[in-house]
Amino acid sequence: DQQVKQNSPSLSVQEGRISILNCDYTNSMFDYFLWYKKYPAEGPTFLISISSIKDKNEDGRFTVFLNKSAKHLSLHIVPSQPGDSAVYFCAANQGQAGTALIFGKGTTLSVSS
Amino acid sequence: DGGITQSPKYLFRKEGQNVTLSCEQNLNHDAMYWYRQDPGQGLRLIYYSQIVNDFQKGDIAEGYSVSREKKESFPLTVTSAQKNPTAFYLCASRYAGGRGNEQFFGPGTRLTVL
């Protein structure tokens, strides 16, 4: 059973508009959430994270929102750029250092110019 | 430059042969991880290690083995018991004392079993 779900396999957005990528989770014990970006045949790169004690974290064009009651988080990219076209993975972690992340299946974002 | 290296980038093997994928990091990270990515799938955890000479199985450990003799190195062996070994393999590491749980990934190895 998937604990981290990204229900939209793909998303297409025009350059300059907002991209919103969604992620749902089932385990209420998760206390840290991360977003990674991945290009084909490369390793994922860390984008932004949020602790469960917060509901928003912002870093430049990227903002992550966390709704604990709904077990839902979203990544907003504003404005979207063609270079943002990639696969975005949502990941979650519970508890102590060193434990592994649990990843969703990813959403492929395509930004057209 | 600090980072995680995986070699080789592409690897071809005949069915029934064991193969070892290399992962080295010079970030002084304590924990290291191996994931596998298949088309349409997320990253699935194979093995992880939090300290030298210790490692734990992940969700899909069957047919794989690892060692952690040095802090910098965490090689993964894909054995002939792995039923579907063709995949993209990713190694990651994390500093246990960090403020968050960010893992840093290597560039990956594409293994194709013929």
Short mmCIF file of N, CA and C in Angstrom, two decimals, chain B:
data_model
loop_
_atom_site.label_atom_id
_atom_site.label_comp_id
_atom_site.label_asym_id
_atom_site.label_seq_id
_atom_site.Cartn_x
_atom_site.Cartn_y
_atom_site.Cartn_z
N ASP B 1 35.98 18.63 -5.40
CA ASP B 1 34.57 18.91 -5.13
C ASP B 1 33.96 17.76 -4.35
N GLY B 2 33.10 18.09 -3.36
CA GLY B 2 32.41 17.06 -2.61
C GLY B 2 31.23 16.54 -3.39
N GLY B 3 30.96 15.25 -3.22
CA GLY B 3 29.82 14.69 -3.92
C GLY B 3 29.75 13.19 -3.80
N ILE B 4 28.80 12.65 -4.54
CA ILE B 4 28.60 11.21 -4.58
C ILE B 4 28.86 10.73 -6.00
N THR B 5 29.67 9.73 -6.13
CA THR B 5 29.98 9.20 -7.45
C THR B 5 29.49 7.77 -7.54
N GLN B 6 28.95 7.46 -8.70
CA GLN B 6 28.52 6.10 -9.00
C GLN B 6 29.17 5.69 -10.31
N SER B 7 29.68 4.49 -10.32
CA SER B 7 30.29 4.02 -11.55
C SER B 7 29.94 2.55 -11.77
N PRO B 8 29.85 2.15 -13.04
CA PRO B 8 29.85 3.01 -14.23
C PRO B 8 28.48 3.65 -14.45
N LYS B 9 28.36 4.50 -15.44
CA LYS B 9 27.08 5.13 -15.76
C LYS B 9 26.14 4.12 -16.41
N TYR B 10 26.68 3.30 -17.29
CA TYR B 10 25.91 2.26 -17.96
C TYR B 10 26.63 0.92 -17.78
N LEU B 11 25.86 -0.13 -17.53
CA LEU B 11 26.45 -1.43 -17.27
C LEU B 11 25.59 -2.50 -17.93
N PHE B 12 26.25 -3.38 -18.64
CA PHE B 12 25.54 -4.48 -19.30
C PHE B 12 26.09 -5.80 -18.76
N ARG B 13 25.20 -6.72 -18.48
CA ARG B 13 25.62 -8.03 -17.97
C ARG B 13 24.74 -9.11 -18.57
N LYS B 14 25.29 -10.29 -18.64
CA LYS B 14 24.51 -11.43 -19.09
C LYS B 14 23.68 -11.97 -17.94
N GLU B 15 22.56 -12.53 -18.28
CA GLU B 15 21.69 -13.13 -17.28
C GLU B 15 22.45 -14.21 -16.51
N GLY B 16 22.27 -14.21 -15.18
CA GLY B 16 22.91 -15.22 -14.36
C GLY B 16 24.23 -14.78 -13.76
N GLN B 17 24.74 -13.62 -14.16
CA GLN B 17 25.99 -13.10 -13.61
C GLN B 17 25.71 -12.14 -12.48
N ASN B 18 26.54 -12.21 -11.45
CA ASN B 18 26.50 -11.18 -10.40
C ASN B 18 27.22 -9.93 -10.91
N VAL B 19 26.77 -8.77 -10.43
CA VAL B 19 27.42 -7.53 -10.81
C VAL B 19 27.41 -6.59 -9.60
N THR B 20 28.51 -5.84 -9.43
CA THR B 20 28.62 -4.92 -8.30
C THR B 20 28.64 -3.48 -8.79
N LEU B 21 27.75 -2.67 -8.21
CA LEU B 21 27.67 -1.25 -8.53
C LEU B 21 28.39 -0.46 -7.45
N SER B 22 29.19 0.48 -7.88
CA SER B 22 30.00 1.26 -6.96
C SER B 22 29.29 2.54 -6.53
N CYS B 23 29.48 2.91 -5.26
CA CYS B 23 28.99 4.18 -4.75
C CYS B 23 30.01 4.71 -3.74
N GLU B 24 30.52 5.91 -4.01
CA GLU B 24 31.50 6.54 -3.14
C GLU B 24 31.06 7.98 -2.84
N GLN B 25 31.25 8.39 -1.58
CA GLN B 25 30.95 9.78 -1.23
C GLN B 25 32.07 10.35 -0.39
N ASN B 26 32.37 11.63 -0.63
CA ASN B 26 33.39 12.33 0.15
C ASN B 26 32.78 13.50 0.91
N LEU B 27 31.53 13.32 1.29
CA LEU B 27 30.79 14.36 2.02
C LEU B 27 30.84 14.15 3.53
N ASN B 28 31.52 13.09 3.95
CA ASN B 28 31.57 12.72 5.37
C ASN B 28 30.17 12.42 5.93
N HIS B 29 29.33 11.88 5.05
CA HIS B 29 27.98 11.52 5.49
C HIS B 29 27.97 10.17 6.19
N ASP B 30 27.11 10.07 7.20
CA ASP B 30 27.04 8.84 7.97
C ASP B 30 26.21 7.77 7.30
N ALA B 31 25.06 8.17 6.77
CA ALA B 31 24.11 7.21 6.24
C ALA B 31 24.19 7.15 4.71
N MET B 32 24.04 5.95 4.19
CA MET B 32 24.03 5.76 2.75
C MET B 32 22.90 4.84 2.37
N TYR B 33 22.41 4.98 1.13
CA TYR B 33 21.19 4.30 0.69
C TYR B 33 21.33 3.83 -0.76
N TRP B 34 20.63 2.76 -1.07
CA TRP B 34 20.48 2.32 -2.45
C TRP B 34 18.99 2.26 -2.79
N TYR B 35 18.66 2.90 -3.93
CA TYR B 35 17.29 2.87 -4.44
C TYR B 35 17.31 2.31 -5.85
N ARG B 36 16.16 1.87 -6.25
CA ARG B 36 15.98 1.41 -7.62
C ARG B 36 14.80 2.18 -8.21
N GLN B 37 14.95 2.61 -9.47
CA GLN B 37 13.86 3.28 -10.15
C GLN B 37 13.50 2.52 -11.42
N ASP B 38 12.23 2.20 -11.57
CA ASP B 38 11.69 1.58 -12.78
C ASP B 38 10.71 2.56 -13.42
N PRO B 39 10.47 2.44 -14.72
CA PRO B 39 9.55 3.36 -15.41
C PRO B 39 8.20 3.42 -14.72
N GLY B 40 7.71 4.64 -14.47
CA GLY B 40 6.40 4.82 -13.86
C GLY B 40 6.37 4.53 -12.36
N GLN B 41 7.52 4.24 -11.81
CA GLN B 41 7.60 3.95 -10.38
C GLN B 41 8.39 5.04 -9.68
N GLY B 42 8.14 5.17 -8.41
CA GLY B 42 9.00 6.04 -7.61
C GLY B 42 10.30 5.33 -7.31
N LEU B 43 11.04 5.90 -6.38
CA LEU B 43 12.29 5.28 -5.95
C LEU B 43 11.97 4.28 -4.84
N ARG B 44 12.41 3.07 -5.03
CA ARG B 44 12.15 2.04 -4.03
C ARG B 44 13.45 1.66 -3.33
N LEU B 45 13.39 1.55 -2.01
CA LEU B 45 14.57 1.35 -1.20
C LEU B 45 15.02 -0.11 -1.22
N ILE B 46 16.30 -0.33 -1.50
CA ILE B 46 16.86 -1.67 -1.53
C ILE B 46 17.55 -1.99 -0.20
N TYR B 47 18.53 -1.18 0.17
CA TYR B 47 19.27 -1.32 1.41
C TYR B 47 19.68 0.06 1.89
N TYR B 48 19.92 0.17 3.20
CA TYR B 48 20.52 1.39 3.71
C TYR B 48 21.44 1.06 4.87
N SER B 49 22.34 2.00 5.14
CA SER B 49 23.32 1.81 6.19
C SER B 49 23.47 3.13 6.94
N GLN B 50 23.36 3.05 8.26
CA GLN B 50 23.48 4.27 9.06
C GLN B 50 24.88 4.47 9.61
N ILE B 51 25.63 3.38 9.75
CA ILE B 51 27.00 3.46 10.23
C ILE B 51 27.82 2.35 9.57
N VAL B 52 29.13 2.48 9.69
CA VAL B 52 30.02 1.48 9.12
C VAL B 52 29.74 0.11 9.75
N ASN B 53 29.84 -0.91 8.92
CA ASN B 53 29.66 -2.31 9.34
C ASN B 53 28.25 -2.64 9.81
N ASP B 54 27.30 -1.82 9.41
CA ASP B 54 25.91 -2.10 9.74
C ASP B 54 25.03 -1.68 8.59
N PHE B 55 24.02 -2.49 8.25
CA PHE B 55 23.10 -2.12 7.19
C PHE B 55 21.77 -2.84 7.41
N GLN B 56 20.71 -2.28 6.82
CA GLN B 56 19.37 -2.83 6.98
C GLN B 56 18.72 -3.03 5.61
N LYS B 57 17.88 -4.04 5.52
CA LYS B 57 17.13 -4.27 4.30
C LYS B 57 16.04 -3.22 4.12
N GLY B 58 15.83 -2.86 2.87
CA GLY B 58 14.72 -1.99 2.52
C GLY B 58 13.54 -2.81 2.05
N ASP B 59 12.70 -2.19 1.23
CA ASP B 59 11.47 -2.84 0.80
C ASP B 59 11.68 -3.95 -0.23
N ILE B 60 12.77 -3.85 -1.00
CA ILE B 60 12.97 -4.80 -2.11
C ILE B 60 14.38 -5.38 -2.08
N ALA B 61 14.82 -5.88 -0.94
CA ALA B 61 16.20 -6.34 -0.77
C ALA B 61 16.48 -7.70 -1.41
N GLU B 62 15.48 -8.47 -1.73
CA GLU B 62 15.70 -9.82 -2.23
C GLU B 62 16.49 -9.79 -3.54
N GLY B 63 17.57 -10.61 -3.57
CA GLY B 63 18.40 -10.66 -4.77
C GLY B 63 19.53 -9.65 -4.78
N TYR B 64 19.65 -8.87 -3.72
CA TYR B 64 20.71 -7.87 -3.60
C TYR B 64 21.54 -8.12 -2.34
N SER B 65 22.78 -7.64 -2.36
CA SER B 65 23.59 -7.64 -1.14
C SER B 65 24.44 -6.38 -1.12
N VAL B 66 24.83 -5.97 0.09
CA VAL B 66 25.65 -4.77 0.26
C VAL B 66 26.72 -5.03 1.30
N SER B 67 27.68 -4.08 1.37
CA SER B 67 28.67 -4.06 2.44
C SER B 67 28.94 -2.61 2.79
N ARG B 68 29.40 -2.37 4.00
CA ARG B 68 29.76 -1.01 4.41
C ARG B 68 31.02 -1.11 5.28
N GLU B 69 32.13 -1.36 4.63
CA GLU B 69 33.40 -1.51 5.34
C GLU B 69 34.07 -0.17 5.61
N LYS B 70 33.73 0.83 4.80
CA LYS B 70 34.27 2.17 4.98
C LYS B 70 33.13 3.17 4.97
N LYS B 71 33.31 4.27 5.63
CA LYS B 71 32.26 5.29 5.69
C LYS B 71 31.96 5.83 4.30
N GLU B 72 33.00 5.89 3.45
CA GLU B 72 32.85 6.54 2.15
C GLU B 72 32.22 5.65 1.09
N SER B 73 32.13 4.35 1.34
CA SER B 73 31.79 3.42 0.27
C SER B 73 30.63 2.51 0.65
N PHE B 74 29.74 2.27 -0.30
CA PHE B 74 28.57 1.42 -0.04
C PHE B 74 28.22 0.68 -1.34
N PRO B 75 29.00 -0.33 -1.70
CA PRO B 75 28.75 -1.04 -2.96
C PRO B 75 27.53 -1.96 -2.88
N LEU B 76 26.86 -2.06 -4.00
CA LEU B 76 25.66 -2.91 -4.13
C LEU B 76 25.92 -4.03 -5.12
N THR B 77 25.70 -5.27 -4.71
CA THR B 77 25.83 -6.40 -5.62
C THR B 77 24.45 -6.89 -6.03
N VAL B 78 24.25 -6.94 -7.32
CA VAL B 78 23.02 -7.49 -7.88
C VAL B 78 23.31 -8.95 -8.20
N THR B 79 22.68 -9.85 -7.51
CA THR B 79 23.00 -11.27 -7.69
C THR B 79 22.10 -11.90 -8.75
N SER B 80 22.44 -13.11 -9.11
CA SER B 80 21.65 -13.83 -10.11
C SER B 80 20.26 -14.20 -9.56
N ALA B 81 20.06 -14.06 -8.26
CA ALA B 81 18.76 -14.35 -7.66
C ALA B 81 17.75 -13.24 -7.88
N GLN B 82 18.24 -12.06 -8.29
CA GLN B 82 17.33 -10.94 -8.55
C GLN B 82 16.60 -11.23 -9.87
N LYS B 83 15.28 -11.33 -9.82
CA LYS B 83 14.52 -11.81 -10.97
C LYS B 83 14.40 -10.79 -12.09
N ASN B 84 14.44 -9.53 -11.77
CA ASN B 84 14.27 -8.49 -12.79
C ASN B 84 15.26 -7.37 -12.53
N PRO B 85 16.54 -7.59 -12.81
CA PRO B 85 17.57 -6.64 -12.38
C PRO B 85 17.72 -5.41 -13.27
N THR B 86 17.17 -5.42 -14.47
CA THR B 86 17.33 -4.27 -15.35
C THR B 86 16.58 -3.07 -14.78
N ALA B 87 17.31 -2.00 -14.46
CA ALA B 87 16.71 -0.82 -13.82
C ALA B 87 17.77 0.27 -13.72
N PHE B 88 17.33 1.42 -13.22
CA PHE B 88 18.21 2.54 -12.92
C PHE B 88 18.45 2.53 -11.42
N TYR B 89 19.72 2.45 -11.02
CA TYR B 89 20.06 2.33 -9.61
C TYR B 89 20.66 3.64 -9.11
N LEU B 90 20.15 4.09 -7.98
CA LEU B 90 20.57 5.36 -7.40
C LEU B 90 21.10 5.16 -5.99
N CYS B 91 22.23 5.77 -5.75
CA CYS B 91 22.84 5.76 -4.42
C CYS B 91 22.65 7.14 -3.80
N ALA B 92 22.45 7.20 -2.51
CA ALA B 92 22.26 8.48 -1.83
C ALA B 92 22.98 8.44 -0.49
N SER B 93 23.23 9.63 0.05
CA SER B 93 23.83 9.71 1.38
C SER B 93 23.22 10.85 2.14
N ARG B 94 23.40 10.82 3.45
CA ARG B 94 22.84 11.84 4.32
C ARG B 94 23.73 12.01 5.54
N TYR B 95 23.88 13.27 5.95
CA TYR B 95 24.61 13.57 7.17
C TYR B 95 23.63 13.47 8.33
N ALA B 96 23.88 12.55 9.25
CA ALA B 96 22.91 12.27 10.31
C ALA B 96 22.71 13.45 11.23
N GLY B 97 23.70 14.34 11.31
CA GLY B 97 23.56 15.46 12.22
C GLY B 97 22.95 16.68 11.59
N GLY B 98 22.50 16.57 10.37
CA GLY B 98 21.95 17.70 9.64
C GLY B 98 20.63 18.17 10.22
N ARG B 99 20.25 19.39 9.83
CA ARG B 99 19.03 19.97 10.37
C ARG B 99 17.79 19.33 9.78
N GLY B 100 17.93 18.75 8.64
CA GLY B 100 16.78 18.13 7.99
C GLY B 100 17.13 16.74 7.56
N ASN B 101 16.25 16.15 6.78
CA ASN B 101 16.45 14.78 6.36
C ASN B 101 16.81 14.68 4.89
N GLU B 102 17.42 15.74 4.33
CA GLU B 102 17.74 15.72 2.92
C GLU B 102 18.77 14.64 2.62
N GLN B 103 18.48 13.87 1.61
CA GLN B 103 19.44 12.92 1.07
C GLN B 103 19.98 13.50 -0.23
N PHE B 104 21.24 13.25 -0.46
CA PHE B 104 21.89 13.72 -1.68
C PHE B 104 22.19 12.51 -2.55
N PHE B 105 21.85 12.61 -3.82
CA PHE B 105 21.92 11.48 -4.72
C PHE B 105 23.10 11.55 -5.67
N GLY B 106 23.60 10.38 -6.04
CA GLY B 106 24.57 10.27 -7.10
C GLY B 106 23.88 10.31 -8.45
N PRO B 107 24.67 10.22 -9.53
CA PRO B 107 24.11 10.34 -10.88
C PRO B 107 23.40 9.09 -11.38
N GLY B 108 23.57 7.97 -10.68
CA GLY B 108 22.87 6.76 -11.06
C GLY B 108 23.67 5.85 -11.99
N THR B 109 23.31 4.56 -11.97
CA THR B 109 23.85 3.56 -12.89
C THR B 109 22.70 2.85 -13.55
N ARG B 110 22.73 2.83 -14.89
CA ARG B 110 21.71 2.10 -15.65
C ARG B 110 22.23 0.69 -15.90
N LEU B 111 21.61 -0.29 -15.28
CA LEU B 111 22.00 -1.69 -15.45
C LEU B 111 21.03 -2.36 -16.43
N THR B 112 21.60 -2.99 -17.43
CA THR B 112 20.81 -3.75 -18.39
C THR B 112 21.32 -5.19 -18.40
N VAL B 113 20.42 -6.12 -18.13
CA VAL B 113 20.78 -7.54 -18.15
C VAL B 113 20.24 -8.14 -19.44
N LEU B 114 21.16 -8.73 -20.20
CA LEU B 114 20.81 -9.22 -21.53
C LEU B 114 20.42 -10.70 -21.50
#
